[in-house]
Amino acid sequence: MSGKYIVRQPIKDAAGNIIGNEILYHGANQAFSSDSSTSSAEFAAANTIYSFLTDNSPKVLRGTLNFMTFTTMLLMKKTPRLFDKSDLVIQIDDAVIIHPLSMHLVQQFAKEGYRIAVNEFQFTPRYLALLDGIHFIKINAKTSSDITIRNTVEIAHSMNIKCIVTNIETESVYNRAISLGADGLEGPYVADKLTTKAHSSAYIQSNFFQLMVAVTKDEPNVEEIEQMIAADASLSYGLLKMVNSAYFALRYRATTITQAIMTLGLGQLKQWIYLLSASNAENEQDPGSEEFLKRSFMRANFCSELMNHAKDMPISKAEAYLMGMFSTLNYLIAAPLEEILAEVPVADEIKEALLHHTGRCGKLYDLVLSYEAANWEKITTLAEELGIPDNMITSIYFICMENVNTLWEQLTNPYPRQGEPEPEASSAESEL
């Protein structure tokens, strides 16, 4: 029997900025928005979803607009009221539209100020009658022609309704949706597409990359690392900003490179190394930097935390963390991942996992990728092969997501100058 999973997938605008996330759910018997053969089955599924969201709603919806599809039973349980209306978009599909009670509930929520989205919008009377009360129309790229998409977009825009094209699986469909005027884009291709400042392969010779190599050695040379950081103004600033952030809750501010390294320790410097790649002002203004770094940290955290349950793994938790973090290196450097990893001193099992998806490390990496892609069947299979209880994966995922969000918020706040009050201690652990 498959497990119960909830995952967030991004919805982006034409510039690649995340405008919201779709919350996808898969339960033991049905998907979040699929129809049930009996009302009792849907009621049982609704209870499962409701219980999970009650415990996890602050983590599920945080820092972005979230689109959730609600069945009749979930609407009857007043599930949308678990969330702040400023964070939530109530999605409805055909099964809700044709149900008189469901539509009454939707109209109630709309009056209360909740935003409404319609899945798989069609030019039929029952859909057109809703146009005055909805905020988003979602159009399936797989089942809609260019003419249908363009016409729908034009009508929607004339009524101040935004259009999101879904099920985008290729670059050509992605570009087509943009050319047809879509306000939002969603699908496997969109989720995997990162807008980053990809550097040339000469970046491998840069101070940052050489520092990354130095700190990941089995026996790092502390003096060499200090000299590398001290010789680069942006690395120096990045390290001091990081170690003095509220996340590390220092009693006294570190003011020198030596103090920062001693405070942080090489083990943690190895984990936070990616943050230094975005430490200068130019990268901070790059809209892709935040998404890139958050994905790197999310994968690193997820790999590391899953190691608490995976059986017979040939690598440590710390190595699994590096595997997740380094999985995005090819987004940072415009060079083949094989060429990049050849320069980084990590275990062969990690390199094989990242390059060829082989071995037990490859299975762990694939589990993380499958969860990102909401590949429900593959998640369950890989979890079973790794010995990870599938009923724990979603909780681990949201704990990691919360850690990453907390970390990002604290590290992007400037540390106080001398004379200013120190920040209160963080509840986050000193290591992910």
PDB file of N, CA, C and O in Angstrom, residues 227-274:
ATOM      1  N   GLN A 227      43.567  32.004   4.565  1.00  0.00           N
ATOM      2  CA  GLN A 227      44.203  32.873   3.580  1.00  0.00           C
ATOM      3  C   GLN A 227      43.308  33.082   2.364  1.00  0.00           C
ATOM      4  O   GLN A 227      43.204  34.191   1.822  1.00  0.00           O
ATOM      5  N   MET A 228      42.630  32.015   1.921  1.00  0.00           N
ATOM      6  CA  MET A 228      41.715  32.113   0.776  1.00  0.00           C
ATOM      7  C   MET A 228      40.591  33.103   1.051  1.00  0.00           C
ATOM      8  O   MET A 228      40.251  33.941   0.217  1.00  0.00           O
ATOM      9  N   ILE A 229      40.006  32.980   2.237  1.00  0.00           N
ATOM     10  CA  ILE A 229      38.880  33.848   2.583  1.00  0.00           C
ATOM     11  C   ILE A 229      39.353  35.285   2.757  1.00  0.00           C
ATOM     12  O   ILE A 229      38.727  36.228   2.249  1.00  0.00           O
ATOM     13  N   ALA A 230      40.471  35.471   3.472  1.00  0.00           N
ATOM     14  CA  ALA A 230      40.975  36.817   3.750  1.00  0.00           C
ATOM     15  C   ALA A 230      41.347  37.564   2.473  1.00  0.00           C
ATOM     16  O   ALA A 230      41.266  38.795   2.415  1.00  0.00           O
ATOM     17  N   ALA A 231      41.730  36.833   1.423  1.00  0.00           N
ATOM     18  CA  ALA A 231      42.164  37.461   0.173  1.00  0.00           C
ATOM     19  C   ALA A 231      40.994  37.890  -0.707  1.00  0.00           C
ATOM     20  O   ALA A 231      41.201  38.535  -1.735  1.00  0.00           O
ATOM     21  N   ASP A 232      39.778  37.533  -0.323  1.00  0.00           N
ATOM     22  CA  ASP A 232      38.604  37.832  -1.144  1.00  0.00           C
ATOM     23  C   ASP A 232      37.593  38.598  -0.304  1.00  0.00           C
ATOM     24  O   ASP A 232      37.036  38.071   0.657  1.00  0.00           O
ATOM     25  N   ALA A 233      37.328  39.859  -0.670  1.00  0.00           N
ATOM     26  CA  ALA A 233      36.448  40.707   0.135  1.00  0.00           C
ATOM     27  C   ALA A 233      35.034  40.138   0.250  1.00  0.00           C
ATOM     28  O   ALA A 233      34.421  40.172   1.321  1.00  0.00           O
ATOM     29  N   SER A 234      34.498  39.595  -0.864  1.00  0.00           N
ATOM     30  CA  SER A 234      33.122  39.089  -0.821  1.00  0.00           C
ATOM     31  C   SER A 234      33.023  37.835   0.032  1.00  0.00           C
ATOM     32  O   SER A 234      32.037  37.630   0.746  1.00  0.00           O
ATOM     33  N   LEU A 235      34.052  36.966  -0.009  1.00  0.00           N
ATOM     34  CA  LEU A 235      34.049  35.773   0.844  1.00  0.00           C
ATOM     35  C   LEU A 235      34.160  36.174   2.312  1.00  0.00           C
ATOM     36  O   LEU A 235      33.497  35.595   3.174  1.00  0.00           O
ATOM     37  N   SER A 236      35.002  37.158   2.593  1.00  0.00           N
ATOM     38  CA  SER A 236      35.173  37.625   3.975  1.00  0.00           C
ATOM     39  C   SER A 236      33.852  38.164   4.518  1.00  0.00           C
ATOM     40  O   SER A 236      33.425  37.824   5.626  1.00  0.00           O
ATOM     41  N   TYR A 237      33.213  39.025   3.724  1.00  0.00           N
ATOM     42  CA  TYR A 237      31.935  39.603   4.146  1.00  0.00           C
ATOM     43  C   TYR A 237      30.889  38.514   4.336  1.00  0.00           C
ATOM     44  O   TYR A 237      30.140  38.507   5.323  1.00  0.00           O
ATOM     45  N   GLY A 238      30.832  37.583   3.387  1.00  0.00           N
ATOM     46  CA  GLY A 238      29.841  36.524   3.457  1.00  0.00           C
ATOM     47  C   GLY A 238      30.000  35.668   4.696  1.00  0.00           C
ATOM     48  O   GLY A 238      29.027  35.317   5.372  1.00  0.00           O
ATOM     49  N   LEU A 239      31.250  35.327   5.028  1.00  0.00           N
ATOM     50  CA  LEU A 239      31.504  34.489   6.195  1.00  0.00           C
ATOM     51  C   LEU A 239      31.128  35.215   7.480  1.00  0.00           C
ATOM     52  O   LEU A 239      30.461  34.651   8.358  1.00  0.00           O
ATOM     53  N   LEU A 240      31.522  36.478   7.607  1.00  0.00           N
ATOM     54  CA  LEU A 240      31.213  37.233   8.822  1.00  0.00           C
ATOM     55  C   LEU A 240      29.707  37.459   8.968  1.00  0.00           C
ATOM     56  O   LEU A 240      29.156  37.368  10.071  1.00  0.00           O
ATOM     57  N   LYS A 241      29.045  37.728   7.853  1.00  0.00           N
ATOM     58  CA  LYS A 241      27.593  37.915   7.910  1.00  0.00           C
ATOM     59  C   LYS A 241      26.911  36.613   8.346  1.00  0.00           C
ATOM     60  O   LYS A 241      25.976  36.632   9.155  1.00  0.00           O
ATOM     61  N   MET A 242      27.402  35.497   7.829  1.00  0.00           N
ATOM     62  CA  MET A 242      26.788  34.214   8.135  1.00  0.00           C
ATOM     63  C   MET A 242      26.979  33.836   9.605  1.00  0.00           C
ATOM     64  O   MET A 242      26.038  33.484  10.307  1.00  0.00           O
ATOM     65  N   VAL A 243      28.208  33.927  10.087  1.00  0.00           N
ATOM     66  CA  VAL A 243      28.495  33.452  11.438  1.00  0.00           C
ATOM     67  C   VAL A 243      27.876  34.365  12.492  1.00  0.00           C
ATOM     68  O   VAL A 243      27.591  33.932  13.612  1.00  0.00           O
ATOM     69  N   ASN A 244      27.624  35.641  12.132  1.00  0.00           N
ATOM     70  CA  ASN A 244      27.019  36.576  13.084  1.00  0.00           C
ATOM     71  C   ASN A 244      25.508  36.674  12.947  1.00  0.00           C
ATOM     72  O   ASN A 244      24.877  37.514  13.587  1.00  0.00           O
ATOM     73  N   SER A 245      24.909  35.824  12.120  1.00  0.00           N
ATOM     74  CA  SER A 245      23.458  35.850  11.969  1.00  0.00           C
ATOM     75  C   SER A 245      22.793  35.285  13.217  1.00  0.00           C
ATOM     76  O   SER A 245      23.401  34.588  14.031  1.00  0.00           O
ATOM     77  N   ALA A 246      21.498  35.575  13.348  1.00  0.00           N
ATOM     78  CA  ALA A 246      20.741  35.086  14.500  1.00  0.00           C
ATOM     79  C   ALA A 246      20.708  33.561  14.547  1.00  0.00           C
ATOM     80  O   ALA A 246      20.508  32.974  15.600  1.00  0.00           O
ATOM     81  N   TYR A 247      20.914  32.930  13.393  1.00  0.00           N
ATOM     82  CA  TYR A 247      20.829  31.466  13.341  1.00  0.00           C
ATOM     83  C   TYR A 247      21.836  30.830  14.293  1.00  0.00           C
ATOM     84  O   TYR A 247      21.562  29.818  14.925  1.00  0.00           O
ATOM     85  N   PHE A 248      23.032  31.429  14.409  1.00  0.00           N
ATOM     86  CA  PHE A 248      24.069  30.842  15.252  1.00  0.00           C
ATOM     87  C   PHE A 248      24.055  31.408  16.664  1.00  0.00           C
ATOM     88  O   PHE A 248      24.753  30.899  17.545  1.00  0.00           O
ATOM     89  N   ALA A 249      23.269  32.456  16.881  1.00  0.00           N
ATOM     90  CA  ALA A 249      22.995  32.977  18.227  1.00  0.00           C
ATOM     91  C   ALA A 249      24.266  33.152  19.061  1.00  0.00           C
ATOM     92  O   ALA A 249      24.371  32.679  20.183  1.00  0.00           O
ATOM     93  N   LEU A 250      25.245  33.860  18.519  1.00  0.00           N
ATOM     94  CA  LEU A 250      26.494  34.095  19.247  1.00  0.00           C
ATOM     95  C   LEU A 250      26.289  35.141  20.339  1.00  0.00           C
ATOM     96  O   LEU A 250      25.551  36.108  20.157  1.00  0.00           O
ATOM     97  N   ARG A 251      26.984  34.952  21.466  1.00  0.00           N
ATOM     98  CA  ARG A 251      26.925  35.955  22.526  1.00  0.00           C
ATOM     99  C   ARG A 251      27.731  37.190  22.120  1.00  0.00           C
ATOM    100  O   ARG A 251      27.343  38.324  22.396  1.00  0.00           O
ATOM    101  N   TYR A 252      28.866  36.961  21.478  1.00  0.00           N
ATOM    102  CA  TYR A 252      29.706  38.068  21.019  1.00  0.00           C
ATOM    103  C   TYR A 252      29.937  37.940  19.519  1.00  0.00           C
ATOM    104  O   TYR A 252      30.060  36.837  18.989  1.00  0.00           O
ATOM    105  N   ARG A 253      30.039  39.092  18.871  1.00  0.00           N
ATOM    106  CA  ARG A 253      30.192  39.108  17.431  1.00  0.00           C
ATOM    107  C   ARG A 253      31.597  38.704  17.026  1.00  0.00           C
ATOM    108  O   ARG A 253      32.579  39.146  17.615  1.00  0.00           O
ATOM    109  N   ALA A 254      31.700  37.833  16.014  1.00  0.00           N
ATOM    110  CA  ALA A 254      33.009  37.507  15.432  1.00  0.00           C
ATOM    111  C   ALA A 254      33.404  38.650  14.509  1.00  0.00           C
ATOM    112  O   ALA A 254      32.616  39.087  13.671  1.00  0.00           O
ATOM    113  N   THR A 255      34.626  39.162  14.663  1.00  0.00           N
ATOM    114  CA  THR A 255      35.058  40.321  13.873  1.00  0.00           C
ATOM    115  C   THR A 255      36.223  40.013  12.948  1.00  0.00           C
ATOM    116  O   THR A 255      36.604  40.852  12.138  1.00  0.00           O
ATOM    117  N   THR A 256      36.812  38.823  13.069  1.00  0.00           N
ATOM    118  CA  THR A 256      37.928  38.451  12.197  1.00  0.00           C
ATOM    119  C   THR A 256      37.641  37.108  11.532  1.00  0.00           C
ATOM    120  O   THR A 256      36.787  36.342  12.002  1.00  0.00           O
ATOM    121  N   ILE A 257      38.347  36.838  10.452  1.00  0.00           N
ATOM    122  CA  ILE A 257      38.181  35.561   9.744  1.00  0.00           C
ATOM    123  C   ILE A 257      38.524  34.393  10.667  1.00  0.00           C
ATOM    124  O   ILE A 257      37.825  33.376  10.709  1.00  0.00           O
ATOM    125  N   THR A 258      39.597  34.553  11.449  1.00  0.00           N
ATOM    126  CA  THR A 258      40.012  33.474  12.360  1.00  0.00           C
ATOM    127  C   THR A 258      38.912  33.177  13.377  1.00  0.00           C
ATOM    128  O   THR A 258      38.570  32.018  13.622  1.00  0.00           O
ATOM    129  N   GLN A 259      38.356  34.236  13.980  1.00  0.00           N
ATOM    130  CA  GLN A 259      37.268  34.036  14.949  1.00  0.00           C
ATOM    131  C   GLN A 259      36.063  33.358  14.303  1.00  0.00           C
ATOM    132  O   GLN A 259      35.443  32.466  14.899  1.00  0.00           O
ATOM    133  N   ALA A 260      35.759  33.775  13.082  1.00  0.00           N
ATOM    134  CA  ALA A 260      34.601  33.210  12.391  1.00  0.00           C
ATOM    135  C   ALA A 260      34.787  31.724  12.138  1.00  0.00           C
ATOM    136  O   ALA A 260      33.873  30.924  12.363  1.00  0.00           O
ATOM    137  N   ILE A 261      35.965  31.347  11.662  1.00  0.00           N
ATOM    138  CA  ILE A 261      36.223  29.929  11.367  1.00  0.00           C
ATOM    139  C   ILE A 261      36.231  29.112  12.653  1.00  0.00           C
ATOM    140  O   ILE A 261      35.683  28.003  12.712  1.00  0.00           O
ATOM    141  N   MET A 262      36.856  29.657  13.707  1.00  0.00           N
ATOM    142  CA  MET A 262      36.886  28.939  14.990  1.00  0.00           C
ATOM    143  C   MET A 262      35.481  28.766  15.551  1.00  0.00           C
ATOM    144  O   MET A 262      35.136  27.729  16.108  1.00  0.00           O
ATOM    145  N   THR A 263      34.659  29.797  15.398  1.00  0.00           N
ATOM    146  CA  THR A 263      33.286  29.739  15.917  1.00  0.00           C
ATOM    147  C   THR A 263      32.439  28.751  15.130  1.00  0.00           C
ATOM    148  O   THR A 263      31.710  27.928  15.686  1.00  0.00           O
ATOM    149  N   LEU A 264      32.549  28.851  13.824  1.00  0.00           N
ATOM    150  CA  LEU A 264      31.725  28.016  12.958  1.00  0.00           C
ATOM    151  C   LEU A 264      32.229  26.582  12.929  1.00  0.00           C
ATOM    152  O   LEU A 264      31.446  25.630  12.988  1.00  0.00           O
ATOM    153  N   GLY A 265      33.553  26.416  12.851  1.00  0.00           N
ATOM    154  CA  GLY A 265      34.128  25.080  12.710  1.00  0.00           C
ATOM    155  C   GLY A 265      34.141  24.659  11.260  1.00  0.00           C
ATOM    156  O   GLY A 265      33.236  25.026  10.489  1.00  0.00           O
ATOM    157  N   LEU A 266      35.126  23.900  10.851  1.00  0.00           N
ATOM    158  CA  LEU A 266      35.241  23.502   9.447  1.00  0.00           C
ATOM    159  C   LEU A 266      34.088  22.603   9.019  1.00  0.00           C
ATOM    160  O   LEU A 266      33.667  22.614   7.864  1.00  0.00           O
ATOM    161  N   GLY A 267      33.564  21.812   9.973  1.00  0.00           N
ATOM    162  CA  GLY A 267      32.448  20.931   9.635  1.00  0.00           C
ATOM    163  C   GLY A 267      31.239  21.718   9.177  1.00  0.00           C
ATOM    164  O   GLY A 267      30.603  21.390   8.174  1.00  0.00           O
ATOM    165  N   GLN A 268      30.921  22.794   9.896  1.00  0.00           N
ATOM    166  CA  GLN A 268      29.767  23.609   9.510  1.00  0.00           C
ATOM    167  C   GLN A 268      30.091  24.511   8.328  1.00  0.00           C
ATOM    168  O   GLN A 268      29.223  24.781   7.499  1.00  0.00           O
ATOM    169  N   LEU A 269      31.341  24.976   8.242  1.00  0.00           N
ATOM    170  CA  LEU A 269      31.719  25.783   7.083  1.00  0.00           C
ATOM    171  C   LEU A 269      31.519  24.977   5.807  1.00  0.00           C
ATOM    172  O   LEU A 269      31.070  25.504   4.781  1.00  0.00           O
ATOM    173  N   LYS A 270      31.797  23.696   5.881  1.00  0.00           N
ATOM    174  CA  LYS A 270      31.580  22.805   4.734  1.00  0.00           C
ATOM    175  C   LYS A 270      30.097  22.790   4.351  1.00  0.00           C
ATOM    176  O   LYS A 270      29.742  22.785   3.166  1.00  0.00           O
ATOM    177  N   GLN A 271      29.223  22.813   5.349  1.00  0.00           N
ATOM    178  CA  GLN A 271      27.788  22.763   5.078  1.00  0.00           C
ATOM    179  C   GLN A 271      27.252  24.081   4.542  1.00  0.00           C
ATOM    180  O   GLN A 271      26.362  24.105   3.698  1.00  0.00           O
ATOM    181  N   TRP A 272      27.824  25.190   5.026  1.00  0.00           N
ATOM    182  CA  TRP A 272      27.284  26.494   4.627  1.00  0.00           C
ATOM    183  C   TRP A 272      28.024  27.115   3.444  1.00  0.00           C
ATOM    184  O   TRP A 272      27.796  28.270   3.108  1.00  0.00           O
ATOM    185  N   ILE A 273      28.892  26.363   2.818  1.00  0.00           N
ATOM    186  CA  ILE A 273      29.775  26.932   1.802  1.00  0.00           C
ATOM    187  C   ILE A 273      29.018  27.590   0.655  1.00  0.00           C
ATOM    188  O   ILE A 273      29.446  28.602   0.106  1.00  0.00           O
ATOM    189  N   TYR A 274      27.854  27.042   0.299  1.00  0.00           N
ATOM    190  CA  TYR A 274      27.116  27.607  -0.833  1.00  0.00           C
ATOM    191  C   TYR A 274      26.668  29.044  -0.563  1.00  0.00           C
ATOM    192  O   TYR A 274      26.545  29.842  -1.482  1.00  0.00           O
TER     193      TYR A 274
END
